Amino acid sequence: MKNTDLDEDRSSFAWFLQAAEQGDAYAQFNLALLYKRGKGVPQSTEQAFSWMRLSAQQGLAFAQNHLGAMYYDGNGVKQDDAEAVFWFRKAARQGDPSAQQNLGLMYRKGRGVPQSDEMAAGWFARAAEQGTAGAQNLLGEAYLQGLGVPRNFQLAMAWFRKAALQDDPHAQLNVGFMYRHGHGVAQSDVHAVAWYRRAALHGLAVAQRHLGIAYAEGRGIATDLELACAWLRKAAEQDDTDAQFNMGVMLANGFGVERDDVAAVSWYSRAAQSGHVMAQYNLGGMYANGRGVERDPVCALAWYRKAAEQGAANAQFNVGVIYANGQGVPKDEVRAAAWYRFAAEQGDASAQNNLGVMYANGQGVPQDDAEAVRWYRKAAEQGHALAQYNLGGMYGNGRGVARDPVRSYMWITLAAEAGDQTASSNRKLIENRLTQEELGSAQLLTRRWRDTHRA
């Protein structure tokens, strides 16, 4: 700070102090700000609070709003939501738009008052109608989500646009979102990218991530992986976990940047430690395959398990594989079957097939051919080649289902067409055992299955 600036601050402090001590509410408010910012006087949040309260008690609306914020933040006074609401309400009733917005947020969060989306929307509307950009954006979000008002995409877009045109970055992001999904406006990826860019240039991490993804996917703009990486990095450095995950993907695959497994592991780790499920899964894969880190099956299992416990089916499947094969842990078929089941019940075809194998062989579960067929069929219907081959085998041997060479041939043909080499090798042998009538029926069933599943 220049000496002239310091002298001016001290002079201002002296004048405000003199007027404040004589009871001038505006001087008391300004004096509080000087104490709060440490301008012309050593910073003191306690003194700032004391003078702000005197000003607020005289009915100055913006002082009341500031005092409410100090109670909300515990700045110079013990944190107290009820007191924050008390002062926000006093200012809001005088028409102060910032206080109206703050009171709306207290109702939305249920802090210091019973939670009420209706009351929140009402106060947002009062502030929005006075032109407050933040309140306009919040009111748009209420209409978008149907919080306290009927859901209305057109009104949501109208309020977002009002705030966005005032250069509110959160509203600009929301306008981009509305164009991206065609909510309340004709769908346009080009317009979405334009609004994402405006918000991103303000430094809003979520907008930077969306802009990076648009560049990566060539959505609304020409594909440019280098620019995708640049915008994702900006967001990732602000601790946006989705961006950190995407940076890991870019680096692990050399998309828009030189492949760097060590750097990929670093970004995956940052996101994974924040609970990002796919980052946890990918980090497990890096440890499992020794990419960017020393190969470590125990660490791989730990990260796969974190993702699995959050419900990621692919991670649940991998945990099952690790226990089934005893990779870095004692082999445990019971646990393997349990994890396969978690993934299988979510529709993971590989897990469904492996669970079928466990039932067919009585590994980790009681041997049960009917259950094996049930799980093979679920995976086979999804086009899983090995499950189709296994289901064909069950029909061929009459295990868990009535013996049916026609359906056996159908499933093995489908498996061969899907790339299963064992099925390709065995199909001709099975075909030679069929009558012409059986072969014709099998070929008809195969065509019907193909037609149905291609549709």
Coordinates of N, CA, C and O in Angstrom, one line a residue, residues 156-228:
A156 N -37.5 -20.7 -15.8 CA -36.2 -21.0 -15.3 C -35.2 -20.3 -16.3 O -34.2 -19.6 -15.8
M157 N -35.4 -20.6 -17.5 CA -34.5 -20.0 -18.5 C -34.5 -18.5 -18.6 O -33.5 -17.8 -18.7
A158 N -35.7 -17.9 -18.4 CA -35.8 -16.5 -18.4 C -35.0 -15.8 -17.3 O -34.3 -14.8 -17.5
W159 N -35.1 -16.4 -16.1 CA -34.4 -15.9 -14.9 C -32.9 -16.1 -15.0 O -32.1 -15.2 -14.7
F160 N -32.5 -17.3 -15.5 CA -31.1 -17.5 -15.7 C -30.5 -16.5 -16.7 O -29.4 -16.0 -16.5
R161 N -31.3 -16.2 -17.8 CA -30.7 -15.3 -18.8 C -30.6 -13.9 -18.2 O -29.6 -13.2 -18.5
K162 N -31.6 -13.5 -17.4 CA -31.5 -12.1 -16.8 C -30.2 -12.0 -16.0 O -29.5 -11.0 -16.1
A163 N -29.9 -13.1 -15.2 CA -28.7 -13.0 -14.4 C -27.4 -13.1 -15.2 O -26.4 -12.5 -15.0
A164 N -27.5 -14.0 -16.2 CA -26.3 -14.2 -17.1 C -25.9 -13.0 -17.8 O -24.7 -12.7 -18.0
L165 N -26.9 -12.2 -18.2 CA -26.6 -10.9 -19.0 C -26.0 -9.9 -18.0 O -25.5 -8.9 -18.5
Q166 N -26.1 -10.1 -16.7 CA -25.5 -9.3 -15.7 C -24.1 -9.8 -15.4 O -23.4 -9.4 -14.5
D167 N -23.7 -10.8 -16.2 CA -22.3 -11.4 -16.0 C -22.2 -12.3 -14.8 O -21.1 -12.5 -14.3
D168 N -23.3 -12.9 -14.3 CA -23.2 -13.8 -13.2 C -22.7 -15.2 -13.8 O -23.4 -15.8 -14.6
P169 N -21.5 -15.7 -13.3 CA -21.0 -16.9 -14.0 C -21.8 -18.1 -13.7 O -21.9 -19.0 -14.5
H170 N -22.5 -18.2 -12.5 CA -23.3 -19.4 -12.2 C -24.5 -19.4 -13.1 O -24.9 -20.5 -13.6
A171 N -25.1 -18.3 -13.4 CA -26.2 -18.2 -14.3 C -25.8 -18.5 -15.7 O -26.5 -19.2 -16.5
Q172 N -24.6 -18.0 -16.1 CA -24.1 -18.3 -17.4 C -23.9 -19.8 -17.6 O -24.3 -20.4 -18.7
L173 N -23.4 -20.5 -16.6 CA -23.3 -22.0 -16.6 C -24.7 -22.6 -16.8 O -24.9 -23.5 -17.6
N174 N -25.7 -22.1 -16.0 CA -27.0 -22.6 -16.1 C -27.7 -22.4 -17.4 O -28.4 -23.3 -17.9
V175 N -27.4 -21.3 -18.1 CA -27.9 -21.0 -19.4 C -27.3 -22.1 -20.4 O -28.0 -22.6 -21.2
G176 N -26.0 -22.3 -20.2 CA -25.4 -23.3 -21.0 C -26.0 -24.7 -20.8 O -26.3 -25.4 -21.8
F177 N -26.3 -25.0 -19.6 CA -27.0 -26.3 -19.3 C -28.3 -26.4 -19.9 O -28.7 -27.4 -20.5
M178 N -29.1 -25.3 -19.9 CA -30.4 -25.3 -20.5 C -30.3 -25.5 -22.0 O -31.1 -26.3 -22.6
Y179 N -29.4 -24.9 -22.7 CA -29.2 -25.1 -24.1 C -28.7 -26.5 -24.4 O -29.1 -27.1 -25.4
R180 N -27.8 -27.0 -23.5 CA -27.3 -28.4 -23.8 C -28.4 -29.4 -23.8 O -28.4 -30.4 -24.5
H181 N -29.4 -29.2 -22.9 CA -30.4 -30.2 -22.7 C -31.8 -29.8 -23.3 O -32.7 -30.6 -23.3
G182 N -31.8 -28.7 -23.9 CA -33.1 -28.2 -24.6 C -34.2 -28.0 -23.6 O -35.3 -28.3 -23.9
H183 N -33.9 -27.4 -22.4 CA -34.9 -27.1 -21.4 C -35.3 -25.7 -21.5 O -34.5 -24.8 -21.3
G184 N -36.5 -25.5 -21.9 CA -37.1 -24.1 -22.0 C -36.6 -23.3 -23.2 O -36.8 -22.1 -23.3
V185 N -35.8 -24.0 -24.1 CA -35.2 -23.4 -25.3 C -34.9 -24.5 -26.3 O -34.7 -25.6 -25.9
A186 N -34.8 -24.1 -27.5 CA -34.4 -25.1 -28.5 C -32.9 -25.6 -28.2 O -32.0 -24.8 -28.0
Q187 N -32.8 -27.0 -28.3 CA -31.5 -27.5 -28.0 C -30.4 -27.0 -28.9 O -30.6 -26.9 -30.1
S188 N -29.3 -26.6 -28.3 CA -28.2 -26.1 -29.2 C -26.9 -26.3 -28.4 O -26.6 -25.6 -27.5
D189 N -26.0 -27.2 -28.9 CA -24.7 -27.4 -28.3 C -23.8 -26.2 -28.6 O -23.0 -25.8 -27.8
V190 N -24.0 -25.5 -29.7 CA -23.2 -24.3 -30.0 C -23.5 -23.2 -29.0 O -22.5 -22.6 -28.5
H191 N -24.7 -23.0 -28.7 CA -25.0 -21.9 -27.7 C -24.6 -22.4 -26.3 O -24.1 -21.6 -25.5
A192 N -24.7 -23.7 -26.0 CA -24.3 -24.2 -24.7 C -22.8 -23.9 -24.5 O -22.4 -23.4 -23.5
V193 N -22.0 -24.2 -25.6 CA -20.5 -24.0 -25.5 C -20.2 -22.5 -25.3 O -19.4 -22.1 -24.5
A194 N -20.9 -21.6 -26.0 CA -20.7 -20.2 -25.9 C -20.9 -19.7 -24.4 O -20.1 -18.9 -23.9
W195 N -22.0 -20.2 -23.8 CA -22.3 -19.8 -22.4 C -21.3 -20.4 -21.4 O -20.9 -19.8 -20.4
Y196 N -21.0 -21.7 -21.7 CA -20.0 -22.3 -20.8 C -18.6 -21.5 -20.9 O -18.0 -21.3 -19.8
R197 N -18.3 -21.1 -22.1 CA -17.0 -20.3 -22.2 C -17.1 -19.0 -21.4 O -16.1 -18.7 -20.7
R198 N -18.2 -18.3 -21.4 CA -18.3 -17.1 -20.7 C -18.1 -17.3 -19.2 O -17.4 -16.6 -18.5
A199 N -18.8 -18.4 -18.7 CA -18.6 -18.7 -17.3 C -17.2 -19.2 -17.0 O -16.6 -18.9 -15.9
A200 N -16.6 -20.0 -17.9 CA -15.3 -20.5 -17.7 C -14.3 -19.4 -17.6 O -13.3 -19.5 -16.8
L201 N -14.4 -18.3 -18.4 CA -13.5 -17.2 -18.4 C -13.6 -16.5 -17.1 O -12.6 -15.7 -16.7
H202 N -14.6 -16.6 -16.3 CA -14.7 -16.0 -15.0 C -14.0 -16.9 -13.9 O -13.9 -16.6 -12.8
G203 N -13.5 -18.1 -14.4 CA -12.8 -19.0 -13.5 C -13.7 -20.0 -12.8 O -13.3 -20.7 -11.9
L204 N -15.0 -20.2 -13.2 CA -15.9 -21.1 -12.6 C -15.5 -22.6 -13.0 O -15.5 -22.9 -14.2
A205 N -15.1 -23.4 -12.1 CA -14.5 -24.7 -12.4 C -15.4 -25.6 -13.1 O -15.0 -26.3 -14.1
V206 N -16.7 -25.6 -12.7 CA -17.7 -26.5 -13.3 C -17.8 -26.2 -14.8 O -17.9 -27.0 -15.7
A207 N -17.8 -24.9 -15.1 CA -18.0 -24.4 -16.5 C -16.7 -24.8 -17.3 O -16.8 -25.2 -18.5
Q208 N -15.5 -24.6 -16.7 CA -14.3 -25.0 -17.3 C -14.3 -26.5 -17.7 O -13.9 -26.9 -18.8
R209 N -14.8 -27.3 -16.7 CA -14.9 -28.7 -17.0 C -15.8 -29.0 -18.2 O -15.5 -29.8 -19.1
H210 N -17.0 -28.4 -18.2 CA -18.0 -28.7 -19.2 C -17.4 -28.2 -20.6 O -17.6 -28.9 -21.6
L211 N -16.7 -27.1 -20.6 CA -16.1 -26.6 -21.8 C -15.0 -27.6 -22.3 O -14.9 -27.9 -23.5
G212 N -14.2 -28.1 -21.4 CA -13.2 -29.1 -21.7 C -13.8 -30.3 -22.3 O -13.3 -30.9 -23.3
I213 N -14.9 -30.8 -21.7 CA -15.6 -32.0 -22.2 C -16.1 -31.8 -23.6 O -16.1 -32.6 -24.5
A214 N -16.7 -30.6 -23.8 CA -17.2 -30.2 -25.2 C -16.1 -30.3 -26.2 O -16.3 -30.8 -27.3
Y215 N -14.9 -29.7 -25.9 CA -13.8 -29.8 -26.8 C -13.4 -31.3 -27.0 O -13.1 -31.7 -28.2
A216 N -13.4 -32.1 -26.0 CA -13.0 -33.5 -26.1 C -14.0 -34.3 -27.0 O -13.6 -35.1 -27.8
E217 N -15.3 -34.0 -26.9 CA -16.3 -34.7 -27.6 C -16.7 -34.1 -28.9 O -17.4 -34.7 -29.7
G218 N -16.1 -32.9 -29.2 CA -16.5 -32.2 -30.4 C -18.0 -31.8 -30.4 O -18.7 -32.0 -31.5
R219 N -18.5 -31.4 -29.3 CA -19.9 -31.2 -29.1 C -20.1 -29.7 -29.1 O -19.8 -29.0 -28.1
G220 N -20.7 -29.1 -30.2 CA -20.9 -27.7 -30.3 C -19.7 -26.9 -30.7 O -19.8 -25.7 -30.8
I221 N -18.6 -27.6 -30.9 CA -17.4 -27.0 -31.3 C -16.5 -28.0 -31.9 O -16.6 -29.2 -31.6
A222 N -15.5 -27.6 -32.7 CA -14.6 -28.6 -33.3 C -13.8 -29.3 -32.3 O -13.3 -28.7 -31.3
T223 N -13.6 -30.6 -32.4 CA -12.8 -31.4 -31.5 C -11.4 -30.8 -31.4 O -10.7 -30.6 -32.4
D224 N -10.9 -30.6 -30.2 CA -9.6 -30.1 -30.0 C -9.1 -30.7 -28.6 O -9.4 -30.1 -27.6
L225 N -8.4 -31.8 -28.7 CA -8.0 -32.5 -27.4 C -7.0 -31.6 -26.6 O -7.0 -31.7 -25.3
E226 N -6.2 -30.8 -27.2 CA -5.3 -30.0 -26.5 C -6.0 -29.0 -25.7 O -5.7 -28.7 -24.5
L227 N -7.0 -28.3 -26.3 CA -7.8 -27.3 -25.6 C -8.7 -28.0 -24.5 O -8.9 -27.4 -23.4
A228 N -9.2 -29.2 -24.8 CA -9.9 -30.0 -23.8 C -9.1 -30.2 -22.6 O -9.5 -29.9 -21.5

